[in-house]
CSV table of C-alpha atoms in Angstrom, one decimal:
chain,number,residue,atom,x,y,z
A,1365,MET,CA,-4.4,4.5,-11.6
A,1366,ARG,CA,-1.2,6.3,-11.2
A,1367,ALA,CA,-0.4,5.8,-14.9
A,1368,ILE,CA,-3.5,8.0,-15.7
A,1369,GLY,CA,-2.7,10.8,-13.3
A,1370,ASN,CA,-4.8,10.0,-10.3
A,1371,SER,CA,-2.5,9.5,-7.2
A,1372,VAL,CA,-4.9,10.4,-4.5
A,1373,VAL,CA,-7.0,7.3,-4.7
A,1374,PRO,CA,-4.0,4.9,-4.5
A,1375,LEU,CA,-2.6,7.1,-1.6
A,1376,VAL,CA,-5.7,6.7,0.3
A,1377,PHE,CA,-5.9,2.8,-0.1
A,1378,LEU,CA,-2.3,2.7,0.8
A,1379,ALA,CA,-3.2,4.5,4.0
A,1380,VAL,CA,-6.2,2.2,4.8
A,1381,SER,CA,-4.3,-0.9,4.0
A,1382,SER,CA,-1.6,0.3,6.3
A,1383,VAL,CA,-4.0,0.9,9.3
A,1384,LEU,CA,-5.9,-2.3,8.6
A,1385,ASN,CA,-2.5,-4.0,8.5
A,1386,ILE,CA,-1.4,-2.5,11.9
A,1387,VAL,CA,-5.0,-3.4,13.3
A,1388,LEU,CA,-4.9,-7.1,12.1
A,1389,ASP,CA,-1.1,-7.4,13.2
A,1390,LEU,CA,-2.2,-6.5,16.8
A,1391,TRP,CA,-5.0,-8.8,16.6
A,1392,PHE,CA,-3.2,-11.7,15.2
A,1393,VAL,CA,0.0,-11.3,17.2
A,1394,VAL,CA,-1.2,-10.2,20.7
A,1395,GLY,CA,-4.9,-11.5,20.6
A,1396,LEU,CA,-4.5,-14.6,18.7
A,1397,HIS,CA,-0.9,-15.3,19.8
A,1398,LYS,CA,0.2,-16.4,16.3
A,1399,GLY,CA,3.4,-14.5,16.3
A,1400,VAL,CA,5.4,-13.9,13.1
A,1401,ALA,CA,2.8,-16.1,11.2
A,1402,GLY,CA,0.2,-13.9,12.3
A,1403,ALA,CA,1.8,-10.8,11.3
A,1404,ALA,CA,2.2,-12.3,7.8
A,1405,GLN,CA,-1.4,-13.3,7.5
A,1406,ALA,CA,-2.4,-9.8,8.7
A,1407,THR,CA,-0.2,-8.3,6.0
A,1408,VAL,CA,-1.6,-10.7,3.2
A,1409,ILE,CA,-5.2,-10.0,4.4
A,1410,ALA,CA,-4.9,-6.4,4.3
A,1411,GLN,CA,-3.2,-6.1,1.0
A,1412,TYR,CA,-5.7,-8.5,-0.7
A,1413,LEU,CA,-8.8,-6.5,0.8
A,1414,SER,CA,-7.4,-3.2,-0.4
A,1415,GLY,CA,-6.7,-4.7,-3.9
A,1416,VAL,CA,-10.2,-6.1,-4.2
A,1417,VAL,CA,-11.5,-2.6,-3.2
A,1418,LEU,CA,-9.3,-0.7,-5.6
A,1419,THR,CA,-10.1,-3.2,-8.2
A,1420,VAL,CA,-14.0,-2.6,-7.8
A,1421,ILE,CA,-13.3,1.2,-7.8
A,1422,SER,CA,-11.2,0.9,-11.0
A,1423,LEU,CA,-13.9,-1.1,-12.8
A,1424,GLY,CA,-16.6,1.2,-11.9
A,1425,THR,CA,-15.0,3.8,-14.2
A,1426,ARG,CA,-15.6,1.2,-17.0
A,1427,VAL,CA,-19.1,0.7,-15.9
A,1428,ALA,CA,-19.6,4.5,-16.3
A,1429,LEU,CA,-18.2,4.1,-19.8
A,1430,ALA,CA,-20.8,1.2,-20.4
A,1431,TYR,CA,-23.7,3.4,-19.3
A,1432,LEU,CA,-22.7,6.2,-21.7
A,1433,LEU,CA,-21.9,3.8,-24.6
A,1434,SER,CA,-25.3,2.0,-24.0
A,1435,ALA,CA,-27.3,5.3,-24.0
A,1436,VAL,CA,-26.1,5.8,-27.7
A,1437,SER,CA,-28.8,4.4,-29.7
A,1438,ALA,CA,-26.6,2.9,-32.6
A,1439,ILE,CA,-24.7,1.2,-30.1
A,1440,GLY,CA,-27.3,0.2,-27.4
A,1441,VAL,CA,-26.7,-2.6,-24.9
A,1442,VAL,CA,-23.8,-3.9,-27.1
A,1443,GLY,CA,-22.0,-0.9,-25.9
A,1444,ILE,CA,-21.8,-2.6,-22.3
A,1445,TRP,CA,-19.8,-5.6,-23.7
A,1446,TRP,CA,-17.3,-3.1,-25.6
A,1447,SER,CA,-16.9,-0.7,-22.7
A,1448,VAL,CA,-14.2,-2.7,-21.1
A,1449,PRO,CA,-11.9,-3.3,-24.1
A,1450,ILE,CA,-12.4,0.3,-25.0
A,1451,GLY,CA,-11.5,1.4,-21.7
A,1452,TRP,CA,-8.3,-0.7,-21.7
A,1453,ALA,CA,-7.5,0.6,-25.2
A,1454,LEU,CA,-8.0,4.4,-24.0
A,1455,ALA,CA,-5.7,3.5,-20.8
A,1456,ASP,CA,-3.0,2.1,-22.9
A,1457,LEU,CA,-3.3,4.8,-25.4
A,1458,VAL,CA,-2.8,7.4,-22.7
A,1459,GLY,CA,0.0,5.5,-21.1
A,1460,PHE,CA,1.7,5.1,-24.6
A,1461,VAL,CA,1.5,8.9,-25.4
A,1462,TYR,CA,2.6,9.8,-22.1
A,1463,TYR,CA,5.7,7.6,-22.3
A,1464,LYS,CA,6.5,8.9,-25.8
A,1465,ARG,CA,6.5,12.6,-24.7
A,1466,HIS,CA,8.4,11.9,-21.4
A,1467,ALA,CA,10.8,9.1,-22.4
A,1468,ALA,CA,13.6,11.2,-23.3
A,1469,SER,CA,13.5,13.1,-20.1
A,1470,PHE,CA,13.7,9.9,-18.2
A,1471,TYR,CA,16.8,8.8,-20.1
A,1472,ASN,CA,18.4,12.2,-19.9
A,1473,GLU,CA,17.9,12.3,-16.1
A,1474,LEU,CA,19.7,8.7,-15.8
A,1475,ALA,CA,22.8,9.8,-18.0
């Protein structure tokens, strides 16, 4: 999501994942007496849940695109099936255009 200019949502998910990780660390290490293994399990669970929710939110934008495409009578319900690849193509196009416009400045900063 950062690649398309949205940096707030990933930041919120990082904060929520960190707080969840802290809570799970305390529960697994102190409450369940699992030690280092409990801390590792808590981290995996927190990151997994954050990734699942972020994926659902990300796919929600594609669902909105599917709804818009299905409303066009020439496209109809078939538009729902085309919304995901069209969304991917648009995201790739935006990333490519951004990269082409700013690649020279990145290389100049490194030199």
